[in-house]
Amino acid sequence: MTIDEDADRYRAPALDKGLDILELLAATADGLSQAEIAKALDRTPNEIYRMLDRLVRRNYVRRTQEDRYEITLKLFELAHARPPMSRMISQAMPVLRSFALKAEQAVHLVVQDRNILVVIAQVDGPGYWNVSIRVGSRIGLVNTGSGHVFLAFATPEERRLMLEEQDIGSPEKMPKGLEARLEGVREQGYETMPSAQVSGVSNLSVPIFGPLGSVIAVLTCPYTQRLDKLDAPNMNAVLKLLQQAGQEISQRSAS
């Protein structure tokens, strides 16, 4: 029996239909009508009516006043209910809050889930303004400090798989100069780079190590120079605070 035949043998059409709807709505900012969902999935409205009704009743999807459907946060809550993830967040949050207060900068924690980088915790710095990223955001692999740290500490095989998931291909097709940069990140134990998304921001990133010595998360500070506070820690001081925070979280994760 081939792989395709084996997959067909264990098909669950109703489950596939529900997952198709969830994945479609997760990629849509403003929600979709029943007709738009049916068209996008190449199905008739009647085919998806019952599935939409069940998803609404189970609180995975909500129906808006404009008669559109949008995904709720239930899946996000379920993901965070996993004991390892919940434990990491609870251990990291006091450290993140302490760092943000001392550094006067925002900070976030990133994990890798099926070669996708996801922000699982974030703390704003003190004051009325911040450069920060929302919890639940997916971020890039080759154009962020967090991604560089994950790549730098990955094995060659892990790196190849991570890059393939990003549609970049094999390591020899990495952006020019990236492989040498990753070696530098691994040697020095952190990454500092200008943000590829926001002008004037420098991403400072350090690894979080698990009990077996592998990188299980990355701590990143989107550093911005404070022009309104001359006594605020400079970038070198913030990097040292970030390294201390990363070491503390690593110790907590290993215990």
mmCIF file of C-alpha atoms in Angstrom:
data_model
loop_
_atom_site.group_PDB
_atom_site.id
_atom_site.type_symbol
_atom_site.label_atom_id
_atom_site.label_comp_id
_atom_site.label_asym_id
_atom_site.label_seq_id
_atom_site.Cartn_x
_atom_site.Cartn_y
_atom_site.Cartn_z
ATOM 1 C CA MET A 1 0.000 0.000 0.000
ATOM 2 C CA THR A 2 1.389 3.434 -0.959
ATOM 3 C CA ILE A 3 1.468 6.451 1.357
ATOM 4 C CA ASP A 4 -1.346 8.103 -0.622
ATOM 5 C CA GLU A 5 -3.502 4.981 -0.409
ATOM 6 C CA ASP A 6 -2.847 4.726 3.309
ATOM 7 C CA ALA A 7 -3.826 8.395 3.764
ATOM 8 C CA ASP A 8 -7.069 7.874 1.823
ATOM 9 C CA ARG A 9 -7.868 4.810 3.911
ATOM 10 C CA TYR A 10 -7.892 6.841 7.129
ATOM 11 C CA ARG A 11 -9.583 9.971 5.832
ATOM 12 C CA ALA A 12 -12.029 11.801 8.106
ATOM 13 C CA PRO A 13 -13.921 14.164 5.764
ATOM 14 C CA ALA A 14 -15.865 15.944 8.506
ATOM 15 C CA LEU A 15 -12.715 16.607 10.524
ATOM 16 C CA ASP A 16 -10.892 17.808 7.408
ATOM 17 C CA LYS A 17 -13.762 20.172 6.682
ATOM 18 C CA GLY A 18 -13.644 21.646 10.188
ATOM 19 C CA LEU A 19 -9.875 22.065 10.103
ATOM 20 C CA ASP A 20 -10.078 23.690 6.659
ATOM 21 C CA ILE A 21 -12.508 26.263 8.064
ATOM 22 C CA LEU A 22 -10.350 26.989 11.113
ATOM 23 C CA GLU A 23 -7.182 27.378 9.035
ATOM 24 C CA LEU A 24 -8.973 29.672 6.581
ATOM 25 C CA LEU A 25 -10.398 31.912 9.321
ATOM 26 C CA ALA A 26 -7.061 32.003 11.150
ATOM 27 C CA ALA A 27 -5.501 33.578 8.048
ATOM 28 C CA THR A 28 -8.290 36.165 7.671
ATOM 29 C CA ALA A 29 -8.239 39.438 9.593
ATOM 30 C CA ASP A 30 -11.854 40.625 9.206
ATOM 31 C CA GLY A 31 -13.801 37.383 9.163
ATOM 32 C CA LEU A 32 -15.741 35.830 6.299
ATOM 33 C CA SER A 33 -19.360 35.221 5.447
ATOM 34 C CA GLN A 34 -20.685 31.682 5.007
ATOM 35 C CA ALA A 35 -20.736 32.184 1.249
ATOM 36 C CA GLU A 36 -17.136 33.458 1.220
ATOM 37 C CA ILE A 37 -15.966 30.490 3.267
ATOM 38 C CA ALA A 38 -17.742 28.073 0.949
ATOM 39 C CA LYS A 39 -16.234 29.728 -2.131
ATOM 40 C CA ALA A 40 -12.717 29.744 -0.684
ATOM 41 C CA LEU A 41 -12.954 26.032 0.175
ATOM 42 C CA ASP A 42 -14.685 25.142 -3.106
ATOM 43 C CA ARG A 43 -17.776 23.849 -1.321
ATOM 44 C CA THR A 44 -21.453 24.767 -1.288
ATOM 45 C CA PRO A 45 -22.825 26.853 1.610
ATOM 46 C CA ASN A 46 -25.008 23.925 2.647
ATOM 47 C CA GLU A 47 -21.918 21.695 2.938
ATOM 48 C CA ILE A 48 -20.310 23.875 5.562
ATOM 49 C CA TYR A 49 -23.412 25.132 7.408
ATOM 50 C CA ARG A 50 -23.538 22.308 9.952
ATOM 51 C CA MET A 51 -19.786 22.392 10.553
ATOM 52 C CA LEU A 52 -19.860 26.176 11.106
ATOM 53 C CA ASP A 53 -22.745 25.758 13.532
ATOM 54 C CA ARG A 54 -20.796 23.188 15.578
ATOM 55 C CA LEU A 55 -17.661 25.337 15.601
ATOM 56 C CA VAL A 56 -19.706 28.291 16.866
ATOM 57 C CA ARG A 57 -21.422 26.186 19.545
ATOM 58 C CA ARG A 58 -18.026 24.851 20.724
ATOM 59 C CA ASN A 59 -16.666 28.429 20.788
ATOM 60 C CA TYR A 60 -13.892 27.886 18.230
ATOM 61 C CA VAL A 61 -15.593 30.366 15.894
ATOM 62 C CA ARG A 62 -17.910 33.275 16.618
ATOM 63 C CA ARG A 63 -20.601 34.849 14.479
ATOM 64 C CA THR A 64 -20.459 38.648 14.321
ATOM 65 C CA GLN A 65 -23.337 41.114 14.152
ATOM 66 C CA GLU A 66 -22.496 41.565 10.473
ATOM 67 C CA ASP A 67 -23.240 37.841 9.936
ATOM 68 C CA ARG A 68 -19.584 37.015 9.406
ATOM 69 C CA TYR A 69 -17.506 34.326 11.050
ATOM 70 C CA GLU A 70 -14.181 34.831 12.788
ATOM 71 C CA ILE A 71 -11.911 32.573 14.822
ATOM 72 C CA THR A 72 -11.883 32.916 18.616
ATOM 73 C CA LEU A 73 -8.941 32.574 20.997
ATOM 74 C CA LYS A 74 -9.963 29.092 22.141
ATOM 75 C CA LEU A 75 -7.252 27.312 20.145
ATOM 76 C CA PHE A 76 -4.695 29.779 21.483
ATOM 77 C CA GLU A 77 -5.876 29.065 25.037
ATOM 78 C CA LEU A 78 -5.706 25.318 24.479
ATOM 79 C CA ALA A 79 -2.151 25.590 23.163
ATOM 80 C CA HIS A 80 -1.132 27.513 26.274
ATOM 81 C CA ALA A 81 -2.809 24.956 28.521
ATOM 82 C CA ARG A 82 -0.186 22.359 27.597
ATOM 83 C CA PRO A 83 1.828 21.724 30.777
ATOM 84 C CA PRO A 84 5.317 22.316 29.255
ATOM 85 C CA MET A 85 4.267 25.564 27.581
ATOM 86 C CA SER A 86 2.322 26.777 30.593
ATOM 87 C CA ARG A 87 5.233 25.923 32.891
ATOM 88 C CA MET A 88 7.749 27.786 30.722
ATOM 89 C CA ILE A 89 5.585 30.900 30.599
ATOM 90 C CA SER A 90 4.953 30.899 34.356
ATOM 91 C CA GLN A 91 8.683 30.506 35.021
ATOM 92 C CA ALA A 92 9.684 33.169 32.503
ATOM 93 C CA MET A 93 7.170 35.919 33.272
ATOM 94 C CA PRO A 94 8.730 37.156 36.564
ATOM 95 C CA VAL A 95 12.123 37.304 34.827
ATOM 96 C CA LEU A 96 10.668 39.168 31.845
ATOM 97 C CA ARG A 97 8.972 41.707 34.110
ATOM 98 C CA SER A 98 12.179 42.262 36.071
ATOM 99 C CA PHE A 99 14.185 42.735 32.867
ATOM 100 C CA ALA A 100 11.666 45.185 31.392
ATOM 101 C CA LEU A 101 11.757 47.274 34.557
ATOM 102 C CA LYS A 102 15.570 47.388 34.774
ATOM 103 C CA ALA A 103 16.233 47.795 31.042
ATOM 104 C CA GLU A 104 13.275 50.137 30.421
ATOM 105 C CA GLN A 105 12.609 48.145 27.254
ATOM 106 C CA ALA A 106 10.004 45.685 26.008
ATOM 107 C CA VAL A 107 10.901 41.999 25.773
ATOM 108 C CA HIS A 108 9.302 38.864 24.334
ATOM 109 C CA LEU A 109 9.790 35.098 24.439
ATOM 110 C CA VAL A 110 9.722 33.044 21.227
ATOM 111 C CA VAL A 111 9.377 29.282 20.739
ATOM 112 C CA GLN A 112 9.608 27.115 17.667
ATOM 113 C CA ASP A 113 6.522 25.096 16.773
ATOM 114 C CA ARG A 114 6.861 22.873 13.686
ATOM 115 C CA ASN A 115 9.570 25.183 12.346
ATOM 116 C CA ILE A 116 7.364 28.244 12.831
ATOM 117 C CA LEU A 117 8.420 30.891 15.352
ATOM 118 C CA VAL A 118 5.665 32.052 17.701
ATOM 119 C CA VAL A 119 5.699 34.719 20.431
ATOM 120 C CA ILE A 120 4.337 33.096 23.609
ATOM 121 C CA ALA A 121 5.005 35.828 26.193
ATOM 122 C CA GLN A 122 5.651 39.574 26.117
ATOM 123 C CA VAL A 123 6.168 42.375 28.623
ATOM 124 C CA ASP A 124 6.187 46.103 27.922
ATOM 125 C CA GLY A 125 8.797 48.399 29.386
ATOM 126 C CA PRO A 126 7.764 51.072 31.892
ATOM 127 C CA GLY A 127 6.426 54.313 30.517
ATOM 128 C CA TYR A 128 3.701 55.265 28.088
ATOM 129 C CA TRP A 129 5.287 54.032 24.826
ATOM 130 C CA ASN A 130 6.902 50.826 23.616
ATOM 131 C CA VAL A 131 8.061 48.979 20.544
ATOM 132 C CA SER A 132 6.663 45.517 21.135
ATOM 133 C CA ILE A 133 5.161 42.496 19.393
ATOM 134 C CA ARG A 134 1.882 40.832 20.299
ATOM 135 C CA VAL A 135 1.632 37.424 21.925
ATOM 136 C CA GLY A 136 0.641 34.849 19.320
ATOM 137 C CA SER A 137 2.467 36.603 16.481
ATOM 138 C CA ARG A 138 4.382 34.486 13.985
ATOM 139 C CA ILE A 139 7.760 35.885 13.070
ATOM 140 C CA GLY A 140 10.334 35.214 10.371
ATOM 141 C CA LEU A 141 13.235 32.801 10.605
ATOM 142 C CA VAL A 142 15.958 34.406 8.477
ATOM 143 C CA ASN A 143 15.137 38.081 9.077
ATOM 144 C CA THR A 144 14.798 38.239 12.870
ATOM 145 C CA GLY A 145 17.183 37.973 15.795
ATOM 146 C CA SER A 146 15.105 35.168 17.301
ATOM 147 C CA GLY A 147 15.292 33.204 14.063
ATOM 148 C CA HIS A 148 19.042 33.660 13.814
ATOM 149 C CA VAL A 149 19.533 32.244 17.318
ATOM 150 C CA PHE A 150 17.394 29.179 16.572
ATOM 151 C CA LEU A 151 19.300 28.595 13.321
ATOM 152 C CA ALA A 152 22.704 29.203 14.920
ATOM 153 C CA PHE A 153 22.227 26.552 17.589
ATOM 154 C CA ALA A 154 20.484 24.000 15.356
ATOM 155 C CA THR A 155 22.214 20.909 13.986
ATOM 156 C CA PRO A 156 22.861 20.900 10.209
ATOM 157 C CA GLU A 157 19.868 18.605 9.686
ATOM 158 C CA GLU A 158 17.587 20.720 11.887
ATOM 159 C CA ARG A 159 18.733 23.857 10.068
ATOM 160 C CA ARG A 160 18.026 22.292 6.681
ATOM 161 C CA LEU A 161 14.492 21.320 7.720
ATOM 162 C CA MET A 162 13.830 24.739 9.214
ATOM 163 C CA LEU A 163 14.923 26.484 6.033
ATOM 164 C CA GLU A 164 12.911 24.150 3.808
ATOM 165 C CA GLU A 165 9.801 25.047 5.796
ATOM 166 C CA GLN A 166 10.507 28.694 4.976
ATOM 167 C CA ASP A 167 10.638 27.939 1.219
ATOM 168 C CA ILE A 168 14.289 28.946 1.076
ATOM 169 C CA GLY A 169 15.545 25.475 0.247
ATOM 170 C CA SER A 170 18.772 23.802 1.276
ATOM 171 C CA PRO A 171 21.497 25.548 3.346
ATOM 172 C CA GLU A 172 23.496 26.385 0.210
ATOM 173 C CA LYS A 173 20.553 28.584 -0.827
ATOM 174 C CA MET A 174 20.593 30.627 2.370
ATOM 175 C CA PRO A 175 20.800 34.413 1.942
ATOM 176 C CA LYS A 176 24.348 35.512 1.220
ATOM 177 C CA GLY A 177 26.437 35.849 4.355
ATOM 178 C CA LEU A 178 23.838 34.300 6.668
ATOM 179 C CA GLU A 179 25.750 31.088 7.350
ATOM 180 C CA ALA A 180 28.861 33.009 8.459
ATOM 181 C CA ARG A 181 26.721 35.278 10.614
ATOM 182 C CA LEU A 182 25.089 32.279 12.287
ATOM 183 C CA GLU A 183 28.503 30.890 13.189
ATOM 184 C CA GLY A 184 29.286 34.211 14.858
ATOM 185 C CA VAL A 185 25.996 34.114 16.755
ATOM 186 C CA ARG A 186 26.776 30.622 18.032
ATOM 187 C CA GLU A 187 30.292 31.613 19.129
ATOM 188 C CA GLN A 188 29.295 34.782 20.977
ATOM 189 C CA GLY A 189 26.064 33.325 22.328
ATOM 190 C CA TYR A 190 23.686 36.098 21.215
ATOM 191 C CA GLU A 191 22.510 38.108 18.212
ATOM 192 C CA THR A 192 22.359 41.882 17.766
ATOM 193 C CA MET A 193 20.959 43.166 14.481
ATOM 194 C CA PRO A 194 18.950 46.073 13.074
ATOM 195 C CA SER A 195 15.280 45.207 12.811
ATOM 196 C CA ALA A 196 14.214 44.258 9.292
ATOM 197 C CA GLN A 197 10.689 45.405 10.114
ATOM 198 C CA VAL A 198 10.990 48.706 12.041
ATOM 199 C CA SER A 199 13.504 51.492 11.449
ATOM 200 C CA GLY A 200 15.571 52.541 14.452
ATOM 201 C CA VAL A 201 15.079 49.277 16.360
ATOM 202 C CA SER A 202 17.861 46.811 17.173
ATOM 203 C CA ASN A 203 16.912 43.228 17.973
ATOM 204 C CA LEU A 204 18.889 41.765 20.873
ATOM 205 C CA SER A 205 18.345 38.008 21.178
ATOM 206 C CA VAL A 206 19.675 35.321 23.538
ATOM 207 C CA PRO A 207 18.962 31.577 23.708
ATOM 208 C CA ILE A 208 17.035 29.756 26.414
ATOM 209 C CA PHE A 209 18.493 26.289 26.981
ATOM 210 C CA GLY A 210 16.543 23.253 28.131
ATOM 211 C CA PRO A 211 17.676 20.424 30.429
ATOM 212 C CA LEU A 212 19.372 18.569 27.549
ATOM 213 C CA GLY A 213 21.324 21.592 26.345
ATOM 214 C CA SER A 214 19.209 22.378 23.280
ATOM 215 C CA VAL A 215 17.650 25.777 22.596
ATOM 216 C CA ILE A 216 13.986 25.603 23.600
ATOM 217 C CA ALA A 217 13.178 29.308 23.276
ATOM 218 C CA VAL A 218 14.708 32.693 22.489
ATOM 219 C CA LEU A 219 14.445 35.885 24.492
ATOM 220 C CA THR A 220 14.414 39.048 22.367
ATOM 221 C CA CYS A 221 14.434 42.737 23.220
ATOM 222 C CA PRO A 222 13.489 45.166 20.418
ATOM 223 C CA TYR A 223 15.866 47.816 21.716
ATOM 224 C CA THR A 224 15.215 51.500 21.028
ATOM 225 C CA GLN A 225 17.417 54.342 22.245
ATOM 226 C CA ARG A 226 15.585 56.559 24.703
ATOM 227 C CA LEU A 227 15.952 60.243 23.749
ATOM 228 C CA ASP A 228 13.689 61.412 26.565
ATOM 229 C CA LYS A 229 15.701 59.717 29.355
ATOM 230 C CA LEU A 230 19.444 60.225 29.354
ATOM 231 C CA ASP A 231 19.916 57.877 32.311
ATOM 232 C CA ALA A 232 18.204 54.898 30.603
ATOM 233 C CA PRO A 233 20.478 51.837 30.098
ATOM 234 C CA ASN A 234 22.328 51.879 26.764
ATOM 235 C CA MET A 235 22.330 48.961 24.346
ATOM 236 C CA ASN A 236 25.377 47.234 25.857
ATOM 237 C CA ALA A 237 23.870 47.437 29.339
ATOM 238 C CA VAL A 238 20.527 46.121 28.059
ATOM 239 C CA LEU A 239 22.276 43.224 26.328
ATOM 240 C CA LYS A 240 23.964 42.239 29.598
ATOM 241 C CA LEU A 241 20.625 42.370 31.416
ATOM 242 C CA LEU A 242 19.082 40.244 28.661
ATOM 243 C CA GLN A 243 21.867 37.655 28.932
ATOM 244 C CA GLN A 244 21.323 37.473 32.692
ATOM 245 C CA ALA A 245 17.587 37.024 32.134
ATOM 246 C CA GLY A 246 18.213 34.282 29.571
ATOM 247 C CA GLN A 247 20.528 32.449 31.956
ATOM 248 C CA GLU A 248 17.983 32.685 34.770
ATOM 249 C CA ILE A 249 15.151 31.302 32.638
ATOM 250 C CA SER A 250 17.439 28.519 31.397
ATOM 251 C CA GLN A 251 18.240 27.568 34.992
ATOM 252 C CA ARG A 252 14.564 27.543 35.905
ATOM 253 C CA SER A 253 13.743 25.391 32.862
ATOM 254 C CA ALA A 254 16.428 22.876 33.799
ATOM 255 C CA SER A 255 15.241 22.507 37.396
#
